Amino acid sequence: MHGHGDAVAAPTVELIRAALTVQLGDDRAGRVPLDGTLAVRILADMRAHLADPQLCPAAAAARQHVSVRYLHRVLQREGVRFGAWVRHRRLEDTRRDLADPAFGTATVAAVARRWGFTDAAQYSRTFRAAYGMSPREWRAAGRPR
């Protein structure tokens, strides 16, 4: 299998394996693969809702029908911290858009809002801390993606 099939095959096989394991009575062996597929689903959900300023662990957990605590535990096993991941992805997406001529007429604040930042000043401080320059300086420098 190649491409999309590979991305679907591994989680599908793990889900089937986990279901069989649980049916046979060894729940512990089935839980790890299920957590792995849950992590994939959680991260996909986070990515899909990245532009939502209200994106938070509670909302993501509710959409996956798990507790916030369990969501954090599953992500932790993958080396992911919810807030740090969201901040990093949002910053990367704004940085990409700021370098994209298609967004050349959009204000920095509008680009930030597009990716879920609600406070332009806080966004600028966070951007500067991450990249060593302001969003405006980044755009003016014409940085490549």
Tab-separated table of C-alpha atoms in Angstrom:
chain	number	residue	atom	x	y	z
A	1	MET	CA	0.000	0.000	0.000
A	2	HIS	CA	1.113	3.550	-0.667
A	3	GLY	CA	-0.048	7.046	0.203
A	4	HIS	CA	-3.477	7.363	1.751
A	5	GLY	CA	-3.863	3.591	2.092
A	6	ASP	CA	-0.851	3.400	4.405
A	7	ALA	CA	-2.236	6.164	6.586
A	8	VAL	CA	-5.506	4.284	6.996
A	9	ALA	CA	-4.172	0.724	7.132
A	10	ALA	CA	-2.041	0.893	10.277
A	11	PRO	CA	-4.722	2.436	12.518
A	12	THR	CA	-7.331	0.061	11.071
A	13	VAL	CA	-5.191	-2.988	11.764
A	14	GLU	CA	-4.478	-1.731	15.280
A	15	LEU	CA	-8.174	-1.135	15.950
A	16	ILE	CA	-9.044	-4.655	14.813
A	17	ARG	CA	-6.198	-6.097	16.870
A	18	ALA	CA	-7.278	-4.098	19.918
A	19	ALA	CA	-10.915	-5.163	19.528
A	20	LEU	CA	-9.920	-8.823	19.295
A	21	THR	CA	-7.600	-8.513	22.266
A	22	VAL	CA	-10.344	-6.947	24.372
A	23	GLN	CA	-12.784	-9.681	23.281
A	24	LEU	CA	-10.274	-12.306	24.380
A	25	GLY	CA	-10.067	-10.710	27.807
A	26	ASP	CA	-6.714	-8.910	27.870
A	27	ASP	CA	-7.795	-5.279	27.939
A	28	ARG	CA	-4.320	-3.961	28.778
A	29	ALA	CA	-2.824	-5.252	25.523
A	30	GLY	CA	-5.567	-3.591	23.501
A	31	ARG	CA	-5.405	-0.211	25.183
A	32	VAL	CA	-2.001	0.904	23.859
A	33	PRO	CA	-2.971	0.602	20.169
A	34	LEU	CA	-6.289	2.303	20.904
A	35	ASP	CA	-4.446	5.181	22.563
A	36	GLY	CA	-2.287	5.479	19.444
A	37	THR	CA	-5.299	5.762	17.167
A	38	LEU	CA	-6.945	8.133	19.620
A	39	ALA	CA	-3.831	10.315	19.525
A	40	VAL	CA	-4.068	10.462	15.728
A	41	ARG	CA	-7.746	11.429	15.966
A	42	ILE	CA	-7.089	14.049	18.650
A	43	LEU	CA	-4.288	15.656	16.635
A	44	ALA	CA	-6.442	15.657	13.483
A	45	ASP	CA	-9.254	17.283	15.470
A	46	MET	CA	-6.884	19.895	16.878
A	47	ARG	CA	-5.631	20.675	13.373
A	48	ALA	CA	-9.193	20.926	12.033
A	49	HIS	CA	-10.168	23.402	14.777
A	50	LEU	CA	-6.893	25.355	14.866
A	51	ALA	CA	-8.496	28.580	13.635
A	52	ASP	CA	-11.114	28.463	16.401
A	53	PRO	CA	-10.081	30.885	19.159
A	54	GLN	CA	-12.054	28.708	21.603
A	55	LEU	CA	-9.950	25.600	20.868
A	56	CYS	CA	-9.152	24.090	24.254
A	57	PRO	CA	-8.534	20.677	25.806
A	58	ALA	CA	-12.110	20.456	27.118
A	59	ALA	CA	-13.646	21.013	23.677
A	60	ALA	CA	-11.243	18.574	21.986
A	61	ALA	CA	-11.873	15.945	24.673
A	62	ALA	CA	-15.639	16.341	24.335
A	63	ARG	CA	-15.444	15.823	20.573
A	64	GLN	CA	-13.495	12.584	21.181
A	65	HIS	CA	-15.765	11.464	24.042
A	66	VAL	CA	-12.917	11.258	26.563
A	67	SER	CA	-12.055	13.177	29.706
A	68	VAL	CA	-9.642	16.103	29.586
A	69	ARG	CA	-7.289	14.167	31.836
A	70	TYR	CA	-7.290	11.181	29.479
A	71	LEU	CA	-6.769	13.462	26.461
A	72	HIS	CA	-3.662	14.917	28.126
A	73	ARG	CA	-2.412	11.431	29.029
A	74	VAL	CA	-2.798	10.160	25.454
A	75	LEU	CA	-1.046	13.224	24.033
A	76	GLN	CA	1.710	13.007	26.642
A	77	ARG	CA	2.514	9.462	25.476
A	78	GLU	CA	3.068	10.949	22.021
A	79	GLY	CA	5.292	13.704	23.439
A	80	VAL	CA	2.675	16.389	22.763
A	81	ARG	CA	1.508	19.152	25.097
A	82	PHE	CA	-1.858	20.547	23.973
A	83	GLY	CA	-1.171	24.264	24.446
A	84	ALA	CA	2.369	24.142	23.087
A	85	TRP	CA	1.248	22.195	20.005
A	86	VAL	CA	-1.602	24.620	19.270
A	87	ARG	CA	0.628	27.675	19.758
A	88	HIS	CA	3.377	26.217	17.539
A	89	ARG	CA	0.983	25.231	14.726
A	90	ARG	CA	-0.775	28.599	14.831
A	91	LEU	CA	2.542	30.454	14.727
A	92	GLU	CA	3.771	28.333	11.825
A	93	ASP	CA	0.540	28.900	9.909
A	94	THR	CA	0.632	32.664	10.467
A	95	ARG	CA	4.302	32.748	9.506
A	96	ARG	CA	3.505	30.893	6.273
A	97	ASP	CA	0.604	33.244	5.485
A	98	LEU	CA	2.684	36.343	6.205
A	99	ALA	CA	5.229	35.167	3.614
A	100	ASP	CA	2.503	34.322	1.078
A	101	PRO	CA	1.812	37.078	-1.477
A	102	ALA	CA	-1.838	35.973	-1.522
A	103	PHE	CA	-2.147	37.459	1.985
A	104	GLY	CA	-0.077	40.555	1.183
A	105	THR	CA	-2.995	42.945	1.643
A	106	ALA	CA	-4.198	41.376	4.901
A	107	THR	CA	-3.078	43.113	8.058
A	108	VAL	CA	-0.895	41.211	10.509
A	109	ALA	CA	-3.802	41.282	12.968
A	110	ALA	CA	-6.137	39.770	10.342
A	111	VAL	CA	-3.685	36.951	9.633
A	112	ALA	CA	-3.367	36.320	13.368
A	113	ARG	CA	-7.165	36.247	13.781
A	114	ARG	CA	-7.419	33.839	10.851
A	115	TRP	CA	-5.476	31.300	12.932
A	116	GLY	CA	-7.209	31.810	16.265
A	117	PHE	CA	-5.170	34.561	17.890
A	118	THR	CA	-7.517	37.107	19.452
A	119	ASP	CA	-5.038	39.621	20.891
A	120	ALA	CA	-2.767	41.204	18.260
A	121	ALA	CA	-0.271	42.533	20.820
A	122	GLN	CA	0.060	39.156	22.538
A	123	TYR	CA	0.389	37.483	19.140
A	124	SER	CA	3.223	39.841	18.173
A	125	ARG	CA	5.065	39.164	21.447
A	126	THR	CA	4.639	35.407	21.024
A	127	PHE	CA	5.793	35.572	17.390
A	128	ARG	CA	8.867	37.630	18.336
A	129	ALA	CA	9.755	35.206	21.142
A	130	ALA	CA	9.505	32.268	18.733
A	131	TYR	CA	11.228	33.739	15.658
A	132	GLY	CA	13.360	36.639	16.897
A	133	MET	CA	11.475	39.312	14.964
A	134	SER	CA	8.012	40.797	14.815
A	135	PRO	CA	5.435	39.506	12.334
A	136	ARG	CA	5.719	42.809	10.457
A	137	GLU	CA	9.515	42.441	10.230
A	138	TRP	CA	9.095	38.842	9.041
A	139	ARG	CA	6.740	39.946	6.290
A	140	ALA	CA	8.985	42.854	5.248
A	141	ALA	CA	12.026	40.581	5.097
A	142	GLY	CA	10.145	38.379	2.625
A	143	ARG	CA	11.201	35.220	4.399
A	144	PRO	CA	10.726	31.985	2.495
A	145	ARG	CA	8.294	29.481	3.914
